[in-house]
Amino acid sequence: KPGDWQNERGTDMDYKIALIRGDGIGPEVVGEAVKVLDKIGERFGHTFTYTDVLLGGCAIDACGTPFPDDTAEVCKACDAVLLGAVGGPKWDTCPADIRPEKGLLAIRKALGLYANLRPAILRPALADASPLKKETVDKGIDLMMVRELTGGIYFGKRERYDTPDKGVECTDLMAYSEMEIERIGRRAFELARLRRKKVTSVDKANVLETSRLWRSVMHRLAEEYDDVEYADMLVDNAAMQIVRDPSQFDVVVTENMFGDILSDEASMVTGSIGMLSSASLNETSFGLYEPSHGSAPDIAGKNIANPIATVLSAAMMLRYSLDLDQEADAVEAAVKKVLSDGYRTGDIMSEGCTQVSTTQMGDLLVERL
Ligand code: IPM
Ligand code: MG
């Protein structure tokens, strides 16, 4: 399924991966994911060729901009992008248009990555880490947040102007077209078909016009995908339901900013944000894969960060962009095994387990491959 500008996949099973190691713990966790990918290559007979690309804080340091000119082109020439994390306090005082986050938003837009998939999964081995009550956790959590990523208030027109009597006033425009809503909706319904066949669409249709359009497009799709169970939910209620009973959700689809907020909430209730992966996809099989956590500057360079979220993001990359399901299964099985063997990084450490470093975790995963 290669896209217009995407390279045709070679028959020699040589895959080109752009690496954005990024800031904070980014380089450390990407390093472990690369170890895992190389082992997969050895076992299944593929070659992964990596190209380092700058984005975010390290790009500001090296080139004076969070999104250097050739970043998008180099990424487009690859089969997929693996990203560690960007940002940190060092760049907090930079002006708005040269902040690391700006690089993240720019690459999403430049590569057309409108579909952001953020699985929130509770692993039985880590259930104690969830802040929810045991009886809630026992019902299980396995939801897929599908967040619209290139539209809405994140990309609308921003203005700042003086008023005669109220001081400065600002606006952030939230706009959505039917086309943008429909393509993310289709992704959600298609994904649900591969899962438990349930879509919850989250909006604020009791207030926002964009949400009313969102809802009407979703209803049209729900009729078309009549084998999938469908429900609307207002965003304030969704925020409650995620802590009350997350087991009720399968696929949750929502606009950009609601998805930003709710995906953090959903990851928190699983208790292990260091374990959660994500994929940002365009309409081809091309995608950018990154852990759901941030750059964690407080623990950067200490070799204690949990690399599993990045390793699982690499597994999503194998599955969604490279069409290598068996290889993705193998990575996921290695993660499961390392946990059942009792190895933990500090963030998910619990009694009776063995605490290991970032690089040790990578080695243990490679051993299990
Ligand atoms: C995320 C992050 C970004 C976002 C920030 C860093 C711009 O919070 O990926 O969820 O808001 O999209
Ligand atoms: Mg966020």
PDB file of C-alpha atoms and ligand atoms in Angstrom, residues 101 104-105 108 118 147 154 260, ligand 1:
ATOM      1  CA  GLU A 101       6.444  21.528  20.389  1.00  0.00           C
ATOM      2  CA  LEU A 104       6.085  18.261  16.553  1.00  0.00           C
ATOM      3  CA  LEU A 105       3.044  20.099  15.198  1.00  0.00           C
ATOM      4  CA  ARG A 108       2.435  16.137  11.842  1.00  0.00           C
ATOM      5  CA  ARG A 118      -3.030   5.769  21.282  1.00  0.00           C
ATOM      6  CA  ARG A 147      -7.323  11.370  17.943  1.00  0.00           C
ATOM      7  CA  TYR A 154      -4.265  23.227  17.125  1.00  0.00           C
ATOM      8  CA  ASP A 260      -4.895  15.322  23.688  1.00  0.00           C
TER       9      ASP A 260
HETATM   10  C1  IPM B   1       0.929  15.167  22.678  1.00  0.00           C
HETATM   11  C2  IPM B   1       1.581  16.385  23.256  1.00  0.00           C
HETATM   12  C3  IPM B   1       1.619  17.474  22.194  1.00  0.00           C
HETATM   13  C4  IPM B   1       0.183  17.768  21.802  1.00  0.00           C
HETATM   14  C5  IPM B   1       2.327  18.756  22.609  1.00  0.00           C
HETATM   15  C6  IPM B   1       3.733  18.482  23.089  1.00  0.00           C
HETATM   16  C7  IPM B   1       2.331  19.773  21.512  1.00  0.00           C
HETATM   17  O1  IPM B   1       0.931  16.796  24.401  1.00  0.00           O
HETATM   18  O2  IPM B   1       1.473  14.603  21.695  1.00  0.00           O
HETATM   19  O3  IPM B   1      -0.107  14.761  23.184  1.00  0.00           O
HETATM   20  O4  IPM B   1      -0.494  18.548  22.484  1.00  0.00           O
HETATM   21  O5  IPM B   1      -0.277  17.215  20.813  1.00  0.00           O
END
